[in-house]
Each structure stands twice: as structure tokens, then as C-alpha cells.
C-alpha atoms as a printed R data frame, in Angstrom:
    type eleno elety resid chain resno       x      y        z
1   ATOM     1    CA   MET     A     1   0.000  0.000    0.000
2   ATOM     2    CA   TYR     A     2   1.263  3.430   -0.891
3   ATOM     3    CA   SER     A     3   1.728  6.045    1.736
4   ATOM     4    CA   ASN     A     4   1.999  9.694    0.818
5   ATOM     5    CA   ARG     A     5   3.470 11.858    3.570
6   ATOM     6    CA   SER     A     6   4.571 15.386    3.315
7   ATOM     7    CA   ARG     A     7   5.164 18.225    5.712
8   ATOM     8    CA   THR     A     8   3.654 20.785    3.367
9   ATOM     9    CA   HIS     A     9   1.369 18.636    1.217
10  ATOM    10    CA   ARG     A    10  -1.795 20.528    0.318
11  ATOM    11    CA   VAL     A    11  -4.301 19.896   -2.413
12  ATOM    12    CA   LEU     A    12  -6.835 22.556   -3.219
13  ATOM    13    CA   GLN     A    13  -9.583 22.071   -5.728
14  ATOM    14    CA   ARG     A    14 -11.701 24.850   -7.047
15  ATOM    15    CA   GLN     A    15 -14.561 24.659   -9.547
16  ATOM    16    CA   HIS     A    16 -14.793 27.638  -11.882
17  ATOM    17    CA   ALA     A    17 -16.726 27.763  -15.182
18  ATOM    18    CA   HIS     A    18 -17.058 23.952  -15.318
19  ATOM    19    CA   THR     A    19 -13.283 23.516  -15.219
20  ATOM    20    CA   ALA     A    20 -11.568 21.775  -12.344
21  ATOM    21    CA   VAL     A    21  -8.380 23.508  -11.327
22  ATOM    22    CA   VAL     A    22  -6.013 21.535   -9.109
23  ATOM    23    CA   PHE     A    23  -3.209 23.233   -7.199
24  ATOM    24    CA   LEU     A    24  -0.414 21.037   -5.826
25  ATOM    25    CA   HIS     A    25   2.269 22.104   -3.439
26  ATOM    26    CA   VAL     A    26   4.469 19.072   -2.769
27  ATOM    27    CA   LYS     A    27   7.931 19.092   -1.284
28  ATOM    28    CA   THR     A    28   8.496 15.504   -0.191
29  ATOM    29    CA   VAL     A    29   6.663 12.304   -1.123
30  ATOM    30    CA   GLU     A    30   7.434  8.948    0.442
31  ATOM    31    CA   ARG     A    31   6.399  5.809   -1.394
32  ATOM    32    CA   LYS     A    32   7.313  2.386    0.006
33  ATOM    33    CA   GLY     A    33  10.300  3.792    1.791
34  ATOM    34    CA   LEU     A    34  11.547  5.736   -1.262
35  ATOM    35    CA   ARG     A    35  11.782  9.425   -0.652
36  ATOM    36    CA   VAL     A    36  11.485 11.771   -3.678
37  ATOM    37    CA   ASN     A    37  11.721 15.540   -3.572
38  ATOM    38    CA   PHE     A    38   9.736 17.689   -6.018
39  ATOM    39    CA   SER     A    39   9.876 21.419   -6.321
40  ATOM    40    CA   ARG     A    40   7.063 23.682   -7.477
41  ATOM    41    CA   GLY     A    41   9.004 24.387  -10.655
42  ATOM    42    CA   THR     A    42   9.257 20.692  -11.515
43  ATOM    43    CA   LEU     A    43   5.520 20.174  -11.121
44  ATOM    44    CA   THR     A    44   4.777 23.358  -13.071
45  ATOM    45    CA   ILE     A    45   7.010 22.265  -15.944
46  ATOM    46    CA   ALA     A    46   5.423 18.794  -15.974
47  ATOM    47    CA   ALA     A    47   1.924 20.284  -16.009
48  ATOM    48    CA   LEU     A    48   2.805 22.714  -18.815
49  ATOM    49    CA   ALA     A    49   4.448 19.960  -20.870
50  ATOM    50    CA   GLY     A    50   1.327 17.808  -20.536
51  ATOM    51    CA   ALA     A    51  -0.937 20.693  -21.528
52  ATOM    52    CA   ALA     A    52   1.282 21.522  -24.514
53  ATOM    53    CA   SER     A    53   1.291 17.928  -25.748
54  ATOM    54    CA   ILE     A    54  -2.507 17.829  -25.614
55  ATOM    55    CA   ALA     A    55  -2.817 21.209  -27.333
56  ATOM    56    CA   LEU     A    56  -0.390 20.275  -30.125
57  ATOM    57    CA   ALA     A    57  -1.778 16.789  -30.743
58  ATOM    58    CA   PRO     A    58  -3.174 16.382  -34.264
59  ATOM    59    CA   ALA     A    59  -6.916 16.676  -34.339
60  ATOM    60    CA   ALA     A    60  -8.974 13.906  -35.872
61  ATOM    61    CA   THR     A    61 -10.267 15.247  -39.145
62  ATOM    62    CA   ALA     A    62 -12.551 13.948  -41.811
63  ATOM    63    CA   ALA     A    63 -11.256 12.848  -45.183
64  ATOM    64    CA   PRO     A    64 -10.183 15.823  -47.283
65  ATOM    65    CA   VAL     A    65 -12.526 17.238  -49.896
66  ATOM    66    CA   TYR     A    66 -10.596 17.686  -53.118
67  ATOM    67    CA   GLU     A    67 -11.334 20.013  -56.017
68  ATOM    68    CA   ILE     A    68 -10.013 19.763  -59.564
69  ATOM    69    CA   GLY     A    69  -9.000 22.814  -61.540
70  ATOM    70    CA   PRO     A    70  -8.821 21.668  -65.171
71  ATOM    71    CA   VAL     A    71  -6.308 23.406  -67.414
72  ATOM    72    CA   PRO     A    72  -7.845 23.706  -70.917
73  ATOM    73    CA   PRO     A    73  -5.854 23.857  -74.147
74  ATOM    74    CA   ILE     A    74  -4.218 27.211  -74.779
75  ATOM    75    CA   GLY     A    75  -4.878 29.004  -78.068
76  ATOM    76    CA   THR     A    76  -6.465 27.571  -81.198
77  ATOM    77    CA   VAL     A    77  -6.662 23.784  -81.296
78  ATOM    78    CA   TYR     A    78  -6.357 22.206  -84.760
79  ATOM    79    CA   SER     A    79  -7.506 18.719  -85.737
80  ATOM    80    CA   ASN     A    80  -4.913 15.995  -86.424
81  ATOM    81    CA   ASN     A    81  -2.636 17.484  -83.825
82  ATOM    82    CA   LEU     A    82  -1.473 17.021  -80.235
83  ATOM    83    CA   VAL     A    83  -3.098 18.984  -77.434
84  ATOM    84    CA   THR     A    84  -1.967 19.312  -73.830
85  ATOM    85    CA   LEU     A    85  -4.514 19.220  -71.008
86  ATOM    86    CA   GLY     A    86  -3.726 19.597  -67.321
87  ATOM    87    CA   ALA     A    87  -5.270 19.200  -63.902
88  ATOM    88    CA   LEU     A    88  -4.603 20.922  -60.592
89  ATOM    89    CA   VAL     A    89  -5.923 19.107  -57.512
90  ATOM    90    CA   THR     A    90  -6.412 21.186  -54.367
91  ATOM    91    CA   PRO     A    91  -5.588 20.826  -51.546
92  ATOM    92    CA   THR     A    92  -2.366 19.062  -52.494
93  ATOM    93    CA   PRO     A    93  -3.023 15.333  -52.010
94  ATOM    94    CA   ALA     A    94  -1.212 13.663  -49.104
95  ATOM    95    CA   ASN     A    95  -1.394 10.641  -46.771
96  ATOM    96    CA   GLY     A    96  -1.611  8.061  -49.549
97  ATOM    97    CA   ASP     A    97  -3.786 10.159  -51.885
98  ATOM    98    CA   GLU     A    98  -0.767 11.676  -53.683
99  ATOM    99    CA   THR     A    99  -0.177  8.467  -55.677
100 ATOM   100    CA   SER     A   100  -3.656  8.537  -57.225
101 ATOM   101    CA   PRO     A   101  -3.716  9.875  -60.798
102 ATOM   102    CA   VAL     A   102  -6.426 12.020  -62.339
103 ATOM   103    CA   ILE     A   103  -8.471 10.054  -64.869
104 ATOM   104    CA   LEU     A   104  -9.187 12.022  -68.042
105 ATOM   105    CA   GLU     A   105 -11.972 10.872  -70.371
106 ATOM   106    CA   ILE     A   106 -12.035 12.758  -73.661
107 ATOM   107    CA   THR     A   107 -15.170 12.365  -75.775
108 ATOM   108    CA   GLU     A   108 -14.715 13.200  -79.456
109 ATOM   109    CA   PRO     A   109 -17.470 14.761  -81.584
110 ATOM   110    CA   ASP     A   110 -18.304 11.333  -83.097
111 ATOM   111    CA   GLY     A   111 -18.776  9.824  -79.586
112 ATOM   112    CA   GLU     A   112 -15.484  7.936  -79.328
113 ATOM   113    CA   VAL     A   113 -14.059  8.049  -75.786
114 ATOM   114    CA   ASN     A   114 -10.325  8.084  -75.037
115 ATOM   115    CA   VAL     A   115  -9.090  7.563  -71.490
116 ATOM   116    CA   ARG     A   116  -5.792  8.963  -70.221
117 ATOM   117    CA   LEU     A   117  -4.165  9.006  -66.781
118 ATOM   118    CA   ILE     A   118  -2.610 12.219  -65.491
119 ATOM   119    CA   PRO     A   119   0.073 11.485  -62.868
120 ATOM   120    CA   LEU     A   120   0.299 14.209  -60.229
121 ATOM   121    CA   THR     A   121   3.358 15.930  -58.841
122 ATOM   122    CA   LEU     A   122   2.486 18.135  -55.866
123 ATOM   123    CA   GLY     A   123  -1.126 18.141  -57.047
124 ATOM   124    CA   PHE     A   124  -0.480 19.129  -60.686
125 ATOM   125    CA   GLY     A   125  -0.076 17.128  -63.871
126 ATOM   126    CA   THR     A   126  -0.394 17.346  -67.653
127 ATOM   127    CA   VAL     A   127  -0.970 14.932  -70.498
128 ATOM   128    CA   ALA     A   128  -0.613 15.291  -74.265
129 ATOM   129    CA   THR     A   129  -3.204 13.561  -76.428
130 ATOM   130    CA   ARG     A   130  -3.954 13.414  -80.145
131 ATOM   131    CA   ILE     A   131  -6.992 15.255  -81.456
132 ATOM   132    CA   HIS     A   132  -8.358 13.563  -84.611
133 ATOM   133    CA   GLU     A   133 -11.266 15.588  -85.954
134 ATOM   134    CA   ALA     A   134 -12.765 19.067  -85.838
135 ATOM   135    CA   GLY     A   135 -15.732 19.768  -83.556
136 ATOM   136    CA   ARG     A   136 -16.583 20.079  -79.852
137 ATOM   137    CA   TYR     A   137 -14.728 17.850  -77.392
138 ATOM   138    CA   THR     A   138 -15.733 17.095  -73.813
139 ATOM   139    CA   ALA     A   139 -13.086 16.333  -71.191
140 ATOM   140    CA   VAL     A   140 -14.089 14.840  -67.832
141 ATOM   141    CA   PHE     A   141 -11.429 14.961  -65.093
142 ATOM   142    CA   THR     A   142 -11.948 12.550  -62.165
143 ATOM   143    CA   PHE     A   143  -9.820 12.267  -59.027
144 ATOM   144    CA   ASN     A   144 -10.736  9.253  -56.890
145 ATOM   145    CA   PRO     A   145  -8.278  8.961  -53.969
146 ATOM   146    CA   PRO     A   146  -8.359  6.016  -51.538
147 ATOM   147    CA   ILE     A   147  -8.881  8.264  -48.484
148 ATOM   148    CA   GLY     A   148 -10.554 11.479  -49.627
149 ATOM   149    CA   ALA     A   149 -13.794 12.056  -51.478
150 ATOM   150    CA   GLU     A   150 -14.004 11.804  -55.273
151 ATOM   151    CA   ALA     A   151 -13.795 15.025  -57.281
152 ATOM   152    CA   GLU     A   152 -14.963 15.535  -60.847
153 ATOM   153    CA   GLU     A   153 -14.875 18.458  -63.266
154 ATOM   154    CA   THR     A   154 -15.926 18.765  -66.922
155 ATOM   155    CA   ILE     A   155 -14.742 21.155  -69.614
156 ATOM   156    CA   GLU     A   156 -15.522 21.522  -73.318
157 ATOM   157    CA   PHE     A   157 -13.277 22.889  -76.034
158 ATOM   158    CA   ASP     A   158 -13.600 23.399  -79.764
159 ATOM   159    CA   VAL     A   159 -11.268 22.056  -82.422
160 ATOM   160    CA   VAL     A   160 -11.059 23.674  -85.861
161 ATOM   161    CA   PRO     A   161 -10.038 21.935  -89.108
162 ATOM   162    CA   SER     A   162  -6.308 21.929  -89.603
163 ATOM   163    CA   PRO     A   163  -4.973 24.323  -92.250
164 ATOM   164    CA   PHE     A   164  -2.045 21.922  -92.672
165 ATOM   165    CA   SER     A   165  -4.048 18.839  -93.693
166 ATOM   166    CA   GLY     A   166  -3.084 19.120  -97.377
167 ATOM   167    CA   SER     A   167  -6.559 18.549  -98.857
168 ATOM   168    CA   SER     A   168  -6.787 20.260 -102.266
């Protein structure tokens, strides 16, 4: 059985605004014949260190909600050519989500669908793809990470006939 003896051992408890405040003033504690001396400074430092570790502990948060900012083609897009499309995922994926690529589905004017993967580096990536015919294209960007929620964004862009196609 433990025995706590102290010449100046006092414990005061006060209830204020639903918070229990405990004041300890301990100089000597005996436990099974072992005598340990504590100063007020030691107890204050221990209490502050405990409070700091609780305050700085990471809070439990829900899975991040990602958004995709598609980067459309720049300038005039001609048929029978390469076009570069990009995606910016915010916030920057982390905790296992950073390895997930953005899936890009490009639908051509005739209904043909081409699928490309856009690997991300710090939340941004680009891909070059061939554009076959003139008309309106639809690009659907999808980011489906293992931890966070899925994000999807759609853009449309127009492609004009190529002046370089050599038809006479």
C-alpha cells in the first residue's frame, strides 16, 4: 500500500466555469520507503508539458474534400494534332492520396471516348493527347483517392479543321 506523507502537502480544488483547477504544493513524497523531492518548478514544468502535448496533438479530421482545376488547351486547337490538357488538384493530395492519378476521359465529336491518366506531382499534372477531328470535345477529369472524397470536373473545347491537312 502506498503512503503519501509530506510536511507541506496541500491539495486545493476549485470549480470555476465547469473547469476543475487543481493546485499542488508538494515538497516531499514517500512511497514504500523511497523518498522523492519535487519542487514547485518541476511540477509546473510537468503540467505545462502535458498541456502543450494535448494542445499540439493532431486533431482527428474527416477525409479531405478535393477540387479539380482543369487546365484547358491554350490558343487555337487544330484537328490531327497534339493537345496538352492539365489538372490541378487542391488541396495538395497527401497521406496516400498523392499516388492517385487524375483520370481524363475525352469524348470526341463522333462519340469515341479516349481515357488517359494524369500522374500528379504536388497536385499538378499534364498529359498530351492526339486530337483527330474538328468539332466540340468534352473532357471529364476525375480524381478518386483512396482516403478522400471523389472530385470531378468537366470542360468543353472546340477544335477547328487543320490548315495543314493538305486537302486540295
